[in-house]
Short mmCIF file of C-alpha atoms in Angstrom, two decimals:
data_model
loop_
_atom_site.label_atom_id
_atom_site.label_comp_id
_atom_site.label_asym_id
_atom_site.label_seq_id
_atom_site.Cartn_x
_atom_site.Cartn_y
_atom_site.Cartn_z
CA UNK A 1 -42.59 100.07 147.26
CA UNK A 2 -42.10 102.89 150.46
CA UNK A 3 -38.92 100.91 150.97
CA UNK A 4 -37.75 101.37 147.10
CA UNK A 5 -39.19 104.43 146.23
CA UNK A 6 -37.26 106.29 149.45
CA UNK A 7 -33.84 104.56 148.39
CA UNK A 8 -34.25 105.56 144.30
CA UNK A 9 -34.82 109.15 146.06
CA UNK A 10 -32.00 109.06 148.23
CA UNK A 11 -29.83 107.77 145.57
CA UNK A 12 -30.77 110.20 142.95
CA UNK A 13 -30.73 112.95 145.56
CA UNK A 14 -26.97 112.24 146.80
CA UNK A 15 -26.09 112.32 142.95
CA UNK A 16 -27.63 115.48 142.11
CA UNK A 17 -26.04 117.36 145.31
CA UNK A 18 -22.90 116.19 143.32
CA UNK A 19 -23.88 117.76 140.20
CA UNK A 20 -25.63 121.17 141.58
CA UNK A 21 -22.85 121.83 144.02
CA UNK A 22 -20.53 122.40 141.38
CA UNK A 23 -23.48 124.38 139.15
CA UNK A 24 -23.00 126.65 142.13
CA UNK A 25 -19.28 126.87 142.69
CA UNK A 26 -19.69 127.54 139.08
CA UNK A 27 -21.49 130.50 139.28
CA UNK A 28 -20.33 132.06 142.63
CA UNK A 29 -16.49 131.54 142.44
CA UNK A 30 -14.77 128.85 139.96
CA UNK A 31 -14.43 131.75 137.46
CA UNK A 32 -11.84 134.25 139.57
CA UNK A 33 -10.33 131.10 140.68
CA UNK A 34 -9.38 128.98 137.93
CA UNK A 35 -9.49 131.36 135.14
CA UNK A 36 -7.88 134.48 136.76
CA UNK A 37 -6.55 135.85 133.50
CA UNK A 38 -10.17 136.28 131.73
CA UNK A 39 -12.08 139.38 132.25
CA UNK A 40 -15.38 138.31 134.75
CA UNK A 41 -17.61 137.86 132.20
CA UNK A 42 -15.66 135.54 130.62
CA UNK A 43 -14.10 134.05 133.94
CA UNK A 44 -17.61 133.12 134.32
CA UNK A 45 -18.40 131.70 130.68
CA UNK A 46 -15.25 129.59 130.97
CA UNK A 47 -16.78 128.10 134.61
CA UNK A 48 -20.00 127.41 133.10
CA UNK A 49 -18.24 125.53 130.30
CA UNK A 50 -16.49 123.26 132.18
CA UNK A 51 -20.54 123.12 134.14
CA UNK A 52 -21.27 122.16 130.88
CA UNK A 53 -19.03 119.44 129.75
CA UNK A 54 -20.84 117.66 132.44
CA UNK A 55 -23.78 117.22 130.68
CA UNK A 56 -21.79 116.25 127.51
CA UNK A 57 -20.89 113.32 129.46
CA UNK A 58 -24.22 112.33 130.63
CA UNK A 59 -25.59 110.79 127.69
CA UNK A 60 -21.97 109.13 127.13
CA UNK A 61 -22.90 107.82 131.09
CA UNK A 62 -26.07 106.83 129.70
CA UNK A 63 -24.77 104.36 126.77
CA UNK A 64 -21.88 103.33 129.09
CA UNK A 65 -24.36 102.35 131.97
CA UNK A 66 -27.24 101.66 130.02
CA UNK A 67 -25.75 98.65 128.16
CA UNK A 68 -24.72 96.92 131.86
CA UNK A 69 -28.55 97.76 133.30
CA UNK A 70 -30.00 96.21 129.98
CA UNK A 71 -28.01 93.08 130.33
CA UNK A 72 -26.89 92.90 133.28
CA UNK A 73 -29.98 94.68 135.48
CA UNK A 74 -30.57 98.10 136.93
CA UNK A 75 -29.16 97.01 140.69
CA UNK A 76 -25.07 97.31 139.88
CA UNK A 77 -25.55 100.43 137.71
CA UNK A 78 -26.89 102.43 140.81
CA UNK A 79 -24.17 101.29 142.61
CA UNK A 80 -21.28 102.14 139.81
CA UNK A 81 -22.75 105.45 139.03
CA UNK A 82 -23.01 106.48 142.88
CA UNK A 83 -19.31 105.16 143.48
CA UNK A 84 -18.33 107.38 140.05
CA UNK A 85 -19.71 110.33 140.65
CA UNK A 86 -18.85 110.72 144.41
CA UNK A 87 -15.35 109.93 143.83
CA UNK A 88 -14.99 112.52 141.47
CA UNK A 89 -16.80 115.17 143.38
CA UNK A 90 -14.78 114.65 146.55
CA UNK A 91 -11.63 115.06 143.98
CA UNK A 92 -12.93 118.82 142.88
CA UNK A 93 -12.82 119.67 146.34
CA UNK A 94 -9.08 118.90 146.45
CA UNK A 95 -7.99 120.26 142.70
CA UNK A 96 -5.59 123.70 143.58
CA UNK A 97 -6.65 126.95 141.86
CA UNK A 98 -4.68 128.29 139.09
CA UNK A 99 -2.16 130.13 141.17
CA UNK A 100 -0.87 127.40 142.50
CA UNK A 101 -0.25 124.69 139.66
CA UNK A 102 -1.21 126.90 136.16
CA UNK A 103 -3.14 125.54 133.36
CA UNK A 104 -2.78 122.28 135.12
CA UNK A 105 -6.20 123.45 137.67
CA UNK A 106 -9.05 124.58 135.07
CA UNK A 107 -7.54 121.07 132.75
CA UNK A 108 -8.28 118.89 136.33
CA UNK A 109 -11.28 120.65 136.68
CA UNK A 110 -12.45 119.80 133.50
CA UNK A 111 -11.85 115.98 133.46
CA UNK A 112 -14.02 115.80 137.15
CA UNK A 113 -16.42 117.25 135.67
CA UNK A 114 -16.69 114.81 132.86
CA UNK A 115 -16.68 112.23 135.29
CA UNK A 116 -19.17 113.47 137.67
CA UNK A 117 -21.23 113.54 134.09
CA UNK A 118 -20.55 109.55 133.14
CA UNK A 119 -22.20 108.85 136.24
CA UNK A 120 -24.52 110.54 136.64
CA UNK A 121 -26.18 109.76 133.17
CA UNK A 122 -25.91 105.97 134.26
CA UNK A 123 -27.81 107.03 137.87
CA UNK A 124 -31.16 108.26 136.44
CA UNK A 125 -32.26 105.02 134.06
CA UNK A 126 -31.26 102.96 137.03
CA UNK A 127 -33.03 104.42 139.97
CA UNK A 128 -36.58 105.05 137.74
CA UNK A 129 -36.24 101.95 136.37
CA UNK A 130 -35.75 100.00 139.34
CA UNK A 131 -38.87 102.13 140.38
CA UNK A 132 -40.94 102.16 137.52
CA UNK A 133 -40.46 98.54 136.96
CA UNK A 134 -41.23 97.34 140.06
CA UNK A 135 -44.80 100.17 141.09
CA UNK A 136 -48.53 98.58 139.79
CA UNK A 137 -49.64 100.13 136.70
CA UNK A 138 -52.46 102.21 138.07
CA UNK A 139 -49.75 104.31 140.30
CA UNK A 140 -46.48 104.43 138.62
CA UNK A 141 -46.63 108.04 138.00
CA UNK A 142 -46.80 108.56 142.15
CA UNK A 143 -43.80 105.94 142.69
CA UNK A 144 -41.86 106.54 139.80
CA UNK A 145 -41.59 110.76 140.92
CA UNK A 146 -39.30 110.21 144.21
CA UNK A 147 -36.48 109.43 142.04
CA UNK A 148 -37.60 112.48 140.14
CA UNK A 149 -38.11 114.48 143.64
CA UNK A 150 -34.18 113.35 143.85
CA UNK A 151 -32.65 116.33 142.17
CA UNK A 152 -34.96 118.89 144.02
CA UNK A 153 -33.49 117.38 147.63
CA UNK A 154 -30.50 117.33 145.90
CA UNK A 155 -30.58 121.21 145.01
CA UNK A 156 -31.47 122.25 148.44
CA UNK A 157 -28.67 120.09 150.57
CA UNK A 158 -25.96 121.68 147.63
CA UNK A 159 -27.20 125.41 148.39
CA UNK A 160 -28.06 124.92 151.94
CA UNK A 161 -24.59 123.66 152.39
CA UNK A 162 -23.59 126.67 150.18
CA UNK A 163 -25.75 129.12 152.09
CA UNK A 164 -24.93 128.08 155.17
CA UNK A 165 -20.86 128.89 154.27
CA UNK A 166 -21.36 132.24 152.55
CA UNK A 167 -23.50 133.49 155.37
CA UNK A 168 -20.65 132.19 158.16
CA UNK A 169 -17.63 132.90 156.09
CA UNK A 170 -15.75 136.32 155.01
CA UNK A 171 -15.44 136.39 151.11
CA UNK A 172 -12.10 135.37 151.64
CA UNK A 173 -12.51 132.48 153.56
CA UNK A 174 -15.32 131.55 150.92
CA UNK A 175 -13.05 131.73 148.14
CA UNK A 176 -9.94 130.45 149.90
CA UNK A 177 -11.18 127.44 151.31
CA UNK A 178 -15.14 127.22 152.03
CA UNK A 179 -16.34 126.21 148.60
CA UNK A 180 -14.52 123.36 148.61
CA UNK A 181 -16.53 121.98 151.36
CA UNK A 182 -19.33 120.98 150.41
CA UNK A 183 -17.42 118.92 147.59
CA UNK A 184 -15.67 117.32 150.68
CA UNK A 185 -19.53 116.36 151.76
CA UNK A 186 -20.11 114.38 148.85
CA UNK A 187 -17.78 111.73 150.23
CA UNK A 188 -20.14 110.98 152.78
CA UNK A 189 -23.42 111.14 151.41
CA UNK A 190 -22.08 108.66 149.12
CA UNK A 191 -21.03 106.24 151.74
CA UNK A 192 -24.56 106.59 152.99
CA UNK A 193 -26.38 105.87 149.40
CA UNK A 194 -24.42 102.77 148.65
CA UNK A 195 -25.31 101.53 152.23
CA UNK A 196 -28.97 102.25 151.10
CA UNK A 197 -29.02 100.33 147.86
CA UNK A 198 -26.87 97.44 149.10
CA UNK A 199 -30.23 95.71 149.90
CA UNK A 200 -32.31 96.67 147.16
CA UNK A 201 -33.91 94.02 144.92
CA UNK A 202 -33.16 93.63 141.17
CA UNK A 203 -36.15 94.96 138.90
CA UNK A 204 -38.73 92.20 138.04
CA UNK A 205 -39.48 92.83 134.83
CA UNK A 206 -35.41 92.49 133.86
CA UNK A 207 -35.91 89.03 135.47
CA UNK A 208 -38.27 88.29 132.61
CA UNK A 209 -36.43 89.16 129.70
CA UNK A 210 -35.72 86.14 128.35
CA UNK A 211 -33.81 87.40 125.14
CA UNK A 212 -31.26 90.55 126.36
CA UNK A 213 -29.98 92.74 123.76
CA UNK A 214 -26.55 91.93 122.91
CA UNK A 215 -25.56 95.98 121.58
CA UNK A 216 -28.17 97.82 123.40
CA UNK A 217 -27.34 101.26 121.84
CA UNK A 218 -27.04 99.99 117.87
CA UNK A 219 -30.96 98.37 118.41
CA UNK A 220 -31.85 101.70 120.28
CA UNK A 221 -30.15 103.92 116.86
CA UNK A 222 -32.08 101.19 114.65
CA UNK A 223 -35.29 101.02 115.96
CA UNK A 224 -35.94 103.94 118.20
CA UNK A 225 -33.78 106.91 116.93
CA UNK A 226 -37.04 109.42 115.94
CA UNK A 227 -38.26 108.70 119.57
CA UNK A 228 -34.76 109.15 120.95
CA UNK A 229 -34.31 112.32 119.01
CA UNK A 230 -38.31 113.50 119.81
CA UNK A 231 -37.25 112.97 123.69
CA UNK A 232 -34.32 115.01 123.70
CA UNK A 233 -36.28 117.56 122.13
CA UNK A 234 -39.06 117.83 124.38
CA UNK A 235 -36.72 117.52 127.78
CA UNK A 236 -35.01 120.85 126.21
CA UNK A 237 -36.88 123.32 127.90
CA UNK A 238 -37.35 121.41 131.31
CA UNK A 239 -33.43 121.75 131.71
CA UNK A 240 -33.07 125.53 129.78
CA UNK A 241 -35.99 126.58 133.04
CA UNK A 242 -34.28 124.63 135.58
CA UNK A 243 -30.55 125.59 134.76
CA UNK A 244 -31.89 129.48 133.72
CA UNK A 245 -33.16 130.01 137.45
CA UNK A 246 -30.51 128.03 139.25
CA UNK A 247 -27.29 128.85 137.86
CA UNK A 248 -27.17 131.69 135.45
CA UNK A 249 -29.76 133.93 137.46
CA UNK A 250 -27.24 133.10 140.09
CA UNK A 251 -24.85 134.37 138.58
CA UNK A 252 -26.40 137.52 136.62
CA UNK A 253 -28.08 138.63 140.48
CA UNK A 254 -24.86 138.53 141.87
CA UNK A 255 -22.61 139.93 139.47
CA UNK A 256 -24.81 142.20 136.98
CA UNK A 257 -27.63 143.63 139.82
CA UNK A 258 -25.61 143.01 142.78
CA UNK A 259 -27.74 141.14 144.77
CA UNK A 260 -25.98 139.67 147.31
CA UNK A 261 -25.23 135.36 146.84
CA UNK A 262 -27.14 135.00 150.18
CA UNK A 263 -30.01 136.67 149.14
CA UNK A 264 -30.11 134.84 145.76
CA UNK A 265 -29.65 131.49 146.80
CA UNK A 266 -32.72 132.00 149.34
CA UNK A 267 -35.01 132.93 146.58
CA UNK A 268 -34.05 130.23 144.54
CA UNK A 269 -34.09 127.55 147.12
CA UNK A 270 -37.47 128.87 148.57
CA UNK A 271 -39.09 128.33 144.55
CA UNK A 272 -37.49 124.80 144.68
CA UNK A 273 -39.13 123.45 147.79
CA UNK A 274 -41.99 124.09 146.60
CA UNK A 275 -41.66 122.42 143.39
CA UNK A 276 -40.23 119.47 145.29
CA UNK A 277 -43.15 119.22 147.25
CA UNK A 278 -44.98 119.44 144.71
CA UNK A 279 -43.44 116.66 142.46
CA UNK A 280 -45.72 113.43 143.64
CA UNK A 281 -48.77 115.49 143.49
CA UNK A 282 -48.53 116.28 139.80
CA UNK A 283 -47.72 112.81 138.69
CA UNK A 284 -50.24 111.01 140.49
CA UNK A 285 -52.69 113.72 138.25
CA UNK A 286 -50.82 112.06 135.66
CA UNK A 287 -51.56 108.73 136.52
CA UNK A 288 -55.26 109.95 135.76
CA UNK A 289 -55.08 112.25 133.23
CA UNK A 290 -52.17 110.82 131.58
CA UNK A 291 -47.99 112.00 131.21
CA UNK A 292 -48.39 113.98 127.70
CA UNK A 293 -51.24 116.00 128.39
CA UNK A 294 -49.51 117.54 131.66
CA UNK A 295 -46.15 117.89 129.62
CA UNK A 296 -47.76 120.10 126.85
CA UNK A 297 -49.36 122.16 129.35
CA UNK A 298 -46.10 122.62 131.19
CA UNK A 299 -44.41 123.86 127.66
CA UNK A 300 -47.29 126.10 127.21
CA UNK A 301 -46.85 127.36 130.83
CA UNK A 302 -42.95 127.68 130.16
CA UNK A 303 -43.56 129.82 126.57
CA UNK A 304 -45.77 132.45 128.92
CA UNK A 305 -43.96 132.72 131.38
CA UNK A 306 -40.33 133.23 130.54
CA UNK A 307 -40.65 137.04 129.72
CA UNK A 308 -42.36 137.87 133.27
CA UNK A 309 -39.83 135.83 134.56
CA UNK A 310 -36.72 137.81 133.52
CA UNK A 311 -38.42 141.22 134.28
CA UNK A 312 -39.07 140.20 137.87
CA UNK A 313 -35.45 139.29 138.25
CA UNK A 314 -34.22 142.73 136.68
CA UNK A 315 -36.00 144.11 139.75
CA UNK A 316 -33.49 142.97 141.79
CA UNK A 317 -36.62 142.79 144.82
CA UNK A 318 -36.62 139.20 146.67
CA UNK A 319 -40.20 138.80 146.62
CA UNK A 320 -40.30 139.09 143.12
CA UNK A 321 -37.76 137.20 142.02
CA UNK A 322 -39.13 134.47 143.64
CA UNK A 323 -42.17 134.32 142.35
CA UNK A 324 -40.64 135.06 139.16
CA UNK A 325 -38.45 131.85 139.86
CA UNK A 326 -42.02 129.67 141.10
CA UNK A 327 -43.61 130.80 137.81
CA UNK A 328 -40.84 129.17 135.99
CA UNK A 329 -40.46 125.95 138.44
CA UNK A 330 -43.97 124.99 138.62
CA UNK A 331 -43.86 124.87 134.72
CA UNK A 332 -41.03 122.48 134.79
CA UNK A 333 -42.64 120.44 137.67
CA UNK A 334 -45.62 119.64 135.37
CA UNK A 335 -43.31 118.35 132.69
CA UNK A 336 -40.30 116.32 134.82
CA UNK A 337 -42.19 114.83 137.60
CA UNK A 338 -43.98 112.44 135.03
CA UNK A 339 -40.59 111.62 133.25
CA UNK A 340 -40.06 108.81 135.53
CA UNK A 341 -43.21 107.23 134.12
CA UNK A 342 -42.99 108.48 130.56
CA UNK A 343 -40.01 107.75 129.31
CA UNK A 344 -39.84 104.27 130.72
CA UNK A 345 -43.01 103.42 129.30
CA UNK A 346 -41.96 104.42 125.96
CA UNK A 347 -39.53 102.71 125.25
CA UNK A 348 -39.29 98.23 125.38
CA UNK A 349 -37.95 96.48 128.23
CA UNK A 350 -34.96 95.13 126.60
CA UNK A 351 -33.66 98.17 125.83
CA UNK A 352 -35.38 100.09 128.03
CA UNK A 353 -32.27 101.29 130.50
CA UNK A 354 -30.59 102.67 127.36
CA UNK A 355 -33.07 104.19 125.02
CA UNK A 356 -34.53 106.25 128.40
CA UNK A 357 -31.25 107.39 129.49
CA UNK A 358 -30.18 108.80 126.31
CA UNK A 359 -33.16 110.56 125.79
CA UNK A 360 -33.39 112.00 129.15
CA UNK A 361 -30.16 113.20 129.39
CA UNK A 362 -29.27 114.01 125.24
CA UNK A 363 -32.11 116.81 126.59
CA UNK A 364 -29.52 117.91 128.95
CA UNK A 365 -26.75 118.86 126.96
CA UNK A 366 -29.51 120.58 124.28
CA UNK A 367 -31.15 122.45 127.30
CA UNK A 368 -29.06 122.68 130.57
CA UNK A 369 -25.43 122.57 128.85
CA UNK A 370 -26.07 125.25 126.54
CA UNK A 371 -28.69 127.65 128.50
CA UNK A 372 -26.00 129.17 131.27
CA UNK A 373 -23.56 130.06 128.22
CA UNK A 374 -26.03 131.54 126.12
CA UNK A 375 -28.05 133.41 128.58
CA UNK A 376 -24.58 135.06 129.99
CA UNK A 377 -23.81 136.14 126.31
CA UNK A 378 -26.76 137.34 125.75
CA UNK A 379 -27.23 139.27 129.38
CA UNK A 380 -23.89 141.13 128.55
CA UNK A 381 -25.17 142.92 125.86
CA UNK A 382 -28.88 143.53 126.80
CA UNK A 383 -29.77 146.46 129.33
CA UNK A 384 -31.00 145.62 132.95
CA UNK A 385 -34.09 143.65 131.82
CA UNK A 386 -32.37 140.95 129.86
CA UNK A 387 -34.94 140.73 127.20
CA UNK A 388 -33.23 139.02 124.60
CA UNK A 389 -32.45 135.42 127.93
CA UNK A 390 -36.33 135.47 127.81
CA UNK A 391 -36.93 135.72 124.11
CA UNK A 392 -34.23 132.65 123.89
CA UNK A 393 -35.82 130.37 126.78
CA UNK A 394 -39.59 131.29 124.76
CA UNK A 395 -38.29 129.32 121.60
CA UNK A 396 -36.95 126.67 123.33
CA UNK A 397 -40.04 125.82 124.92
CA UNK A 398 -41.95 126.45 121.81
CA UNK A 399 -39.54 123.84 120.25
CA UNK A 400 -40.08 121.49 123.01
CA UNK A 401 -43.71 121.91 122.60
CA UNK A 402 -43.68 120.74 119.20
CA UNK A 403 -41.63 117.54 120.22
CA UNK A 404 -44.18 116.79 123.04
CA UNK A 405 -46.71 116.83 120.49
CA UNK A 406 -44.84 114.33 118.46
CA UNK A 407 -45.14 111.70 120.98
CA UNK A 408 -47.50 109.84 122.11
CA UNK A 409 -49.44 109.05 125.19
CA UNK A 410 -48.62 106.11 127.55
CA UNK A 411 -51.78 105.93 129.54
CA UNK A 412 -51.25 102.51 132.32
CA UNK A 413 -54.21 100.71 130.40
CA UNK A 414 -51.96 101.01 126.77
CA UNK A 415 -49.20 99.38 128.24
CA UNK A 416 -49.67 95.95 129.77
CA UNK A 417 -47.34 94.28 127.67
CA UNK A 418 -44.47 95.90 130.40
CA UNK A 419 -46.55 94.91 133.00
CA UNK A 420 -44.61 93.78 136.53
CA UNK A 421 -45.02 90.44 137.88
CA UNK A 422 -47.92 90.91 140.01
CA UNK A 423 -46.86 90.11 144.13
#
């Protein structure tokens, strides 16, 4: 299980670097560079539209993938997605800026981005699955949250590699060439994953499906659409908090309070260590107390604290908008870190890879795709203290609580029909 559980987080770590590093790029200098001609504020909406499309793709990523790892197995779609989403990350690094080839850069940029999407909405059923599937009832919470400590490792090599540049480089440099780095890094960290899951063992519990689905997504839209729907719902918030404090209060430090990008991405990486270290400790609580009970307290958490959050970022003061930043991450910690037990357990084996997927990541486009857009839009026109971001990210998570309380609760004892072979 050490063995599995480290590759799932390695895996789902290399793929998230993929995904954050442009999140970043997005918010520090895609804007002047591929959309020269907009104003800034809208340089920077346009760059965190094309951040969006992204997650418009994932759940696409999910169907796509999700019908191979429900009838073919989880193993080959961790390999696909990593292969995907590398690729395409490497080839963002290398698209020219819009003085140099026109309308043809931000159009490139675009269709990476969708790429880097499609696999990375195959790369999260696969990893937890292979996880979930294989951990004893009585601890899958604990195993099933290094995949879901993936993203936070992720985060912090993206923006340490990012740090690390802005702090060594002139502006110039930075915008000339030194962004483009750490797009160049993906290359290898990819190498590396697929080396660490080219020994990994297919998921027992796909080994005992006798009778596969033959359209996983039309039995999924049949049978399973209200908890589909109730999933994407409640995963809102969890992606509005995460994507709020690492990309558009990025962006809104730097350009609206001034704060230099060093400063900002050291609060924001400082609140996301400890949420990562923080992930296996919450889901093994849920492995006692059960995955809904800590998600509605992490949407109740999330509703309180979204208004202290945005006035401790208007202060412009590092200490404070860092622990305006942990506020907001340790609510989100008590809701994702279960997810990798949750949502597998909701959903049937045979279609397990696809319904999980689409509801995980159908969350992402409602609450990370849209979030960066509409909090910049709503910034522009607020005073310092952008009232009206924290009044938005409240109803979200009031929303989100309502779907959580839709669902129900998978303690281990309710669900030994998806039980692992034992050994």
């Amino acid at each position: 299980m050490l063995r599995l559980a480290a590759a799932s987080l390695a895996g789902t770590a290399i793929e998230f670097y993929d995904f954050f590093v442009y999140g970043t790029a997005a918010a520090l200098v895609l804007g002047p560079l591929f959309f020269p001609t907009f104003s800034p504020v809208a340089g920077t909406l346009a760059a965190f539209a094309t951040f969006g499309v992204g997650f418009v793709a994932r759940p696409l990523g999910s169907v796509l993938f999700g019908h191979f790892g429900d009838r073919r197995g989880r193993r080959p779609v961790l390999v696909a997605s990593l292969l995907l989403t590398g690729a395409s990350t490497v080839a963002v690094g290398c698209v020219p800026s819009y003085g140099s080839i026109g309308v043809a850069a931000p159009v490139l940029l675009l269709g990476l981005r969708f790429l880097q999407g499609l696999g990375l909405g195959g790369e999260w059923g696969g990893a937890v699955l292979l996880t979930a599937e294989h951990a004893p009832a009585g601890r899958r919470g604990l195993w099933s949250s290094f995949p879901q400590a993936g993203p936070a490792v992720g985060f912090l090599l993206a923006n340490g590699v990012m740090l690390a540049l802005s702090a060594t480089l002139t502006d110039a440099q930075f915008a000339q060439w030194g962004w483009r780095v750490p797009f160049w890094v993906a290359g290898v960290l990819a190498l590396g994953g697929l080396w660490l899951r080219s020994s990994l063992a297919e998921s027992p519990r796909f080994l005992e499906i006798d009778d596969h689905a033959r359209v996983p997504l039309a039995e999924v839209v049949r049978e399973h659409w209200r908890l589909v729907l109730l999933t994407a719902g409640a995963l809102s918030i969890g992606y509005a908090v995460f994507y709020a404090v690492t990309t558009w209060s990025l962006a809104y430090g730097t350009e609206r309070l001034g704060v230099g990008r060093t400063v900002m991405l050291t609060c924001i990486m400082a609140a996301v260590v400890v949420k990562g270290s923080l992930t296996p400790l919450v889901a093994l609580l849920s492995d006692r107390y059960g995955r809904r009970t800590l998600c509605l307290l992490g949407c109740t958490a999330a509703a309180l604290w979204m208004f202290p959050m945005v006035a401790l970022l208007a202060t412009g003061t590092p200490l404070l908008m860092f622990l305006g930043f942990l506020g907001a991450l340790l609510a989100f910690v008590m809701m994702f870190a279960v997810l990798g037990a949750y949502l597998p357990e909701l959903y049937e084996p045979r279609v397990r890879c696809t319904g999980a997927a689409v509801g995980y990541n159908l969350g992402g486009v409602l609450g990370g795709a849209l979030t960066p857009i509409v909090a910049t839009a709503l910034a522009e026109h607020g005073g310092r203290v952008p009232w009206a971001v924290g009044a938005y990210l409240t109803g979200v998570a009031l929303f989100s609580l309502g779907c959580f309380a839709l669902l129900p609760e998978t303690r281990p004892v309710e669900v030994v029909a998806v039980e692992p072979v034992a050994g």
